[in-house]
Tab-separated table of C-alpha atoms in Angstrom:
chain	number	residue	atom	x	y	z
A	12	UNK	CA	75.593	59.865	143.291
A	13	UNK	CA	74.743	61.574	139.931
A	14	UNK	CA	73.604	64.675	139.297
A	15	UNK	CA	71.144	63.224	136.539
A	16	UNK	CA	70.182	60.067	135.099
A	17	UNK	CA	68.747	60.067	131.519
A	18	UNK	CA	66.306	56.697	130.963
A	19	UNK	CA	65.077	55.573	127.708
A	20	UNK	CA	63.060	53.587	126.778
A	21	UNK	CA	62.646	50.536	128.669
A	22	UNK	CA	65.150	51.939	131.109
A	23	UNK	CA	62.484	54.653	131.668
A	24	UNK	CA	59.578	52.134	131.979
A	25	UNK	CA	61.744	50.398	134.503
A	26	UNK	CA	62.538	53.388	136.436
A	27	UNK	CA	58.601	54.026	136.281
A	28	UNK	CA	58.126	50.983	138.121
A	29	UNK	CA	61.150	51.043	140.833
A	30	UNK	CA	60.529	54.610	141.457
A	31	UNK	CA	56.539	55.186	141.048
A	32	UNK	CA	55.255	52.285	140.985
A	33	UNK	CA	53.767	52.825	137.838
A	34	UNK	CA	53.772	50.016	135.622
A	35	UNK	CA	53.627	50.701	131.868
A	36	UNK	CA	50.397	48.902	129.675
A	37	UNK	CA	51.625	45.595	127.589
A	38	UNK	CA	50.100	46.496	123.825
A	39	UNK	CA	49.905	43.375	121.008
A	40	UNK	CA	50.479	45.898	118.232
A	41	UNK	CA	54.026	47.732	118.409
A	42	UNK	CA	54.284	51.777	118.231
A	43	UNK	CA	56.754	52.126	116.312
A	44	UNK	CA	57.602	55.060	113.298
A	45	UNK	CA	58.287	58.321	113.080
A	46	UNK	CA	55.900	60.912	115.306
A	47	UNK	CA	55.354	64.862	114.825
A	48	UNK	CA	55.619	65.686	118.850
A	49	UNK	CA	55.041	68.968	120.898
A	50	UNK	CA	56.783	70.561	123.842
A	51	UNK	CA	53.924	71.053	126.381
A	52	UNK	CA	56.015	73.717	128.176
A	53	UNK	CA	59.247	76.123	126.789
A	54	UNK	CA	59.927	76.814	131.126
A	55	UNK	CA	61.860	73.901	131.560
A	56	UNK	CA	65.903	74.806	130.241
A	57	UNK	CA	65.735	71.458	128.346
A	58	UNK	CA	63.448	72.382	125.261
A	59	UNK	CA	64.163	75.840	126.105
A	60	UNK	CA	65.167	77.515	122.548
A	61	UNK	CA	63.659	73.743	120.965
A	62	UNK	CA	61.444	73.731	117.763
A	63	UNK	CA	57.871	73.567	119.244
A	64	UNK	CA	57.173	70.661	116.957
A	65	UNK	CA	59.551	68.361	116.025
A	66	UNK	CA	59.803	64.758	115.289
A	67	UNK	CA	60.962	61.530	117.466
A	68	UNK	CA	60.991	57.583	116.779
A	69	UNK	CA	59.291	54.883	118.833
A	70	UNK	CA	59.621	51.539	119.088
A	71	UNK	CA	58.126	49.448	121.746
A	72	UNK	CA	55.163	47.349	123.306
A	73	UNK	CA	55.067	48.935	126.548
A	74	UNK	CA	53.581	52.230	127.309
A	75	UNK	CA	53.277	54.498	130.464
A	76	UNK	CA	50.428	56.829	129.939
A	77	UNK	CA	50.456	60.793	130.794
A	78	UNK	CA	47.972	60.137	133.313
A	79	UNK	CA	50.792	57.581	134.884
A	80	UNK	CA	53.102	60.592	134.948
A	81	UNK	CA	51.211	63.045	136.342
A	82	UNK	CA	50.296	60.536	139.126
A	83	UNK	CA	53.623	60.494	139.723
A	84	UNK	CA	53.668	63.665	139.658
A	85	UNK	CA	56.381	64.329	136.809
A	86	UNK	CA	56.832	66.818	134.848
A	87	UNK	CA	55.698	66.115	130.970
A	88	UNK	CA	58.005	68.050	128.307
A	89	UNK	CA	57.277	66.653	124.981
A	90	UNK	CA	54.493	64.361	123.725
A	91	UNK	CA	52.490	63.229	121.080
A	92	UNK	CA	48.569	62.382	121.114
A	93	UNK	CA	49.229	59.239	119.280
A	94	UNK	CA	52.097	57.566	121.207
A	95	UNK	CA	51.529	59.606	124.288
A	96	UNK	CA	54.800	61.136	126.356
A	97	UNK	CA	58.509	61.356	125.210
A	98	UNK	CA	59.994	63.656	127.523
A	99	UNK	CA	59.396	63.909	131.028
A	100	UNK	CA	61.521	64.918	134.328
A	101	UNK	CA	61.270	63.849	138.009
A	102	UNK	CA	59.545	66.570	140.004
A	103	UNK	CA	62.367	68.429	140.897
A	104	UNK	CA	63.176	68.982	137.146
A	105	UNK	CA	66.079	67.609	136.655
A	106	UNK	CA	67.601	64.643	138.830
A	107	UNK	CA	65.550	61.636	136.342
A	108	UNK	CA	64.970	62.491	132.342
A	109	UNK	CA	62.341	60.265	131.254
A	110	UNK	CA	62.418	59.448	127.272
A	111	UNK	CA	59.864	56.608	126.092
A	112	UNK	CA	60.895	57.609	122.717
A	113	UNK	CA	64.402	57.077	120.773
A	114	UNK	CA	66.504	60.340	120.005
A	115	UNK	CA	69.272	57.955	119.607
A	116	UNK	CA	68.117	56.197	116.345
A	117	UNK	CA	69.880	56.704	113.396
A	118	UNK	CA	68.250	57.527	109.893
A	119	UNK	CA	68.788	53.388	109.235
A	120	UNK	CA	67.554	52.175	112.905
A	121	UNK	CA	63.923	51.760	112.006
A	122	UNK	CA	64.993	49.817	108.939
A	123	UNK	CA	66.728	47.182	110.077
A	124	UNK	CA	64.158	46.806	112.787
A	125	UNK	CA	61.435	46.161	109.648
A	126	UNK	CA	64.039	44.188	107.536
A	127	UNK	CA	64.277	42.031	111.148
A	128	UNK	CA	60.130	41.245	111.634
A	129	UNK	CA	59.804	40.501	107.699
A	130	UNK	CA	62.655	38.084	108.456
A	131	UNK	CA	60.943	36.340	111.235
A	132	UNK	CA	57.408	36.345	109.163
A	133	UNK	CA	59.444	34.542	106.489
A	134	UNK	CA	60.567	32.171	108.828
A	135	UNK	CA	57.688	32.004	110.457
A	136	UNK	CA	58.189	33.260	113.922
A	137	UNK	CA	55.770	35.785	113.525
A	138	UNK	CA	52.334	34.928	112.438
A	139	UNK	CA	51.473	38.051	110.422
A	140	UNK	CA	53.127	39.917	107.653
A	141	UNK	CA	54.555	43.360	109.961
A	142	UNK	CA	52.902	46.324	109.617
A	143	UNK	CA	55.485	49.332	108.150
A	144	UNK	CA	56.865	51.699	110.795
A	145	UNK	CA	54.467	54.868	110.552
A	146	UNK	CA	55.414	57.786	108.866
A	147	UNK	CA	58.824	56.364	108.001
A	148	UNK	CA	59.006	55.163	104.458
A	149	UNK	CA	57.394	58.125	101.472
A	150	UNK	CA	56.012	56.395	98.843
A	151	UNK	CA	59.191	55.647	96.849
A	152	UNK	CA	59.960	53.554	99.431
A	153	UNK	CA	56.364	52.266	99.918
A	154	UNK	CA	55.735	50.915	96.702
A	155	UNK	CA	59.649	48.751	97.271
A	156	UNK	CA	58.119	47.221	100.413
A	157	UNK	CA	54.700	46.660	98.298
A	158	UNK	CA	56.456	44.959	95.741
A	159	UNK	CA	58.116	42.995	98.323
A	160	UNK	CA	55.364	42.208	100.608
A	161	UNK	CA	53.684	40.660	97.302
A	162	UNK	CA	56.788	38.663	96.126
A	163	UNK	CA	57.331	36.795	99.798
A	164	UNK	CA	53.533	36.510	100.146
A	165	UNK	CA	53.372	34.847	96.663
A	166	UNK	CA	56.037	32.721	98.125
A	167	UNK	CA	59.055	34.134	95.911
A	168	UNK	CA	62.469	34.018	96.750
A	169	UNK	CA	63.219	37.531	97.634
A	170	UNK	CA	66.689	39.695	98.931
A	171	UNK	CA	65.864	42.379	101.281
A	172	UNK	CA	66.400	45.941	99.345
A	173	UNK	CA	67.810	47.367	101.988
A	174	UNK	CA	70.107	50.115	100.112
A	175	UNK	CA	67.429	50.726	97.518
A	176	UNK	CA	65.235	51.593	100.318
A	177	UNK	CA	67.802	53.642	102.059
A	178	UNK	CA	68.241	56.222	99.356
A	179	UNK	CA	64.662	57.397	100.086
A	180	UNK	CA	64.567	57.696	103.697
A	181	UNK	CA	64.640	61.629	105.259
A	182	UNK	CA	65.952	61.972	108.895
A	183	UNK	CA	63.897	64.628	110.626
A	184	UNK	CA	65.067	63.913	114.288
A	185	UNK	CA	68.591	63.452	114.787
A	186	UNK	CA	69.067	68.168	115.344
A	187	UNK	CA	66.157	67.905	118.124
A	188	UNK	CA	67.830	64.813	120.183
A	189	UNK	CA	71.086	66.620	119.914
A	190	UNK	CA	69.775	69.644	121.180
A	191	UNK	CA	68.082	67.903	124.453
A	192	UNK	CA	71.377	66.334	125.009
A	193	UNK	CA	73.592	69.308	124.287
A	194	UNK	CA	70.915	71.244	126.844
A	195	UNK	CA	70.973	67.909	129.681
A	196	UNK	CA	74.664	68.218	129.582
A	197	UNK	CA	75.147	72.262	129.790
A	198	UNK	CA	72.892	71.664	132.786
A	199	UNK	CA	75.117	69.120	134.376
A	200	UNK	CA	77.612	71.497	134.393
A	201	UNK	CA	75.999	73.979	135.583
A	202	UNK	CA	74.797	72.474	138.829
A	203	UNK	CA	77.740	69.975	139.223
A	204	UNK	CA	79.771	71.003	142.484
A	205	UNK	CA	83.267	72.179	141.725
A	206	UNK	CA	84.173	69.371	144.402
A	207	UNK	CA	83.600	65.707	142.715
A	208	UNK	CA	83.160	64.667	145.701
A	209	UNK	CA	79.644	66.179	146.447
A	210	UNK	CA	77.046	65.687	144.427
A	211	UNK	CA	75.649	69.721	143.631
């Protein structure tokens, strides 16, 4: 009974399935990091007024492909060639929001997510050292997680540096997720009937 549903993330790759029957690719290797994306179209009143580039976190296994939307015939908003779609509507343009990306994550999300797999390598419920989270860390804070990649695989005793990393990280995101949400609930307003009771 909603005017619009925002899905994210594995929400979205749910919805995918229920709804398309698209079912998104299982990859070994994880996207996850920080990605430059583009809006593919300033029409649509969500990225209206939206830097044409801006950046956007993944994290996940899963992926549904363009070509998976645009069977489906959604509408794509914002994507990236590397980790593919991050914005996307249902074909009327507003009822489902599609993000396979997180706007949500805050500036230490991505951290604790890498602090988490270099845990399990250490205890050995993961069989390979992780990989960093792309274009996250600068290289301050790649030459701490050197240093500490080289310490646990040397087999030292290590504590996480968790606040020494910290102080390097940039957040480059946070302005464009606020201004998709600020724009998705302007809309909701705007199309909500005056009566609760119906839906526009």
């Amino acid at each position: 009974n909603t005017v619009s549903t925002v899905c994210s993330c594995l929400t979205s790759h749910v919805a995918m399935i229920h709804n398309y029957g698209q079912t998104p690719a299982w990859h070994s290797d994880k996207k996850w990091g920080v990605y430059r994306h583009r809006i593919t179209t300033d029409k649509h009143p969500l990225v209206r007024g939206m830097n044409t580039k801006f950046d956007v976190i993944h994290s996940r296994h899963r992926d549904v492909t363009p070509e998976q939307y645009r069977a489906a015939g959604l509408n794509i908003l914002v994507s990236n060639e590397e980790v593919g779609v991050h914005l996307a509507s249902s074909p009327d343009g507003f009822r489902q929001i599609f993000l396979q990306g997180h706007p949500e994550y805050d500036i230490l999300s991505l951290l604790k997510e890498y602090k988490r797999e270099v845990q399990n390598f250490i205890e050995g419920k993961r069989p390979d050292y992780p990989p960093e989270p792309a274009h996250y860390f600068n290289d301050e804070a790649r030459a701490i997680t050197d240093a500490l990649k080289y310490k646990i695989l040397a087999g030292q005793s290590v504590e996480f540096p968790d606040e020494e990393i910290a102080k390097t990280l940039d957040n480059t995101w946070t302005d464009s997720a606020r201004s998709l949400i600020a724009a998705w609930i302007g809309l909701i307003y705007q199309v909500t009937h005056v009566d609760r009771r119906k839906q526009f």
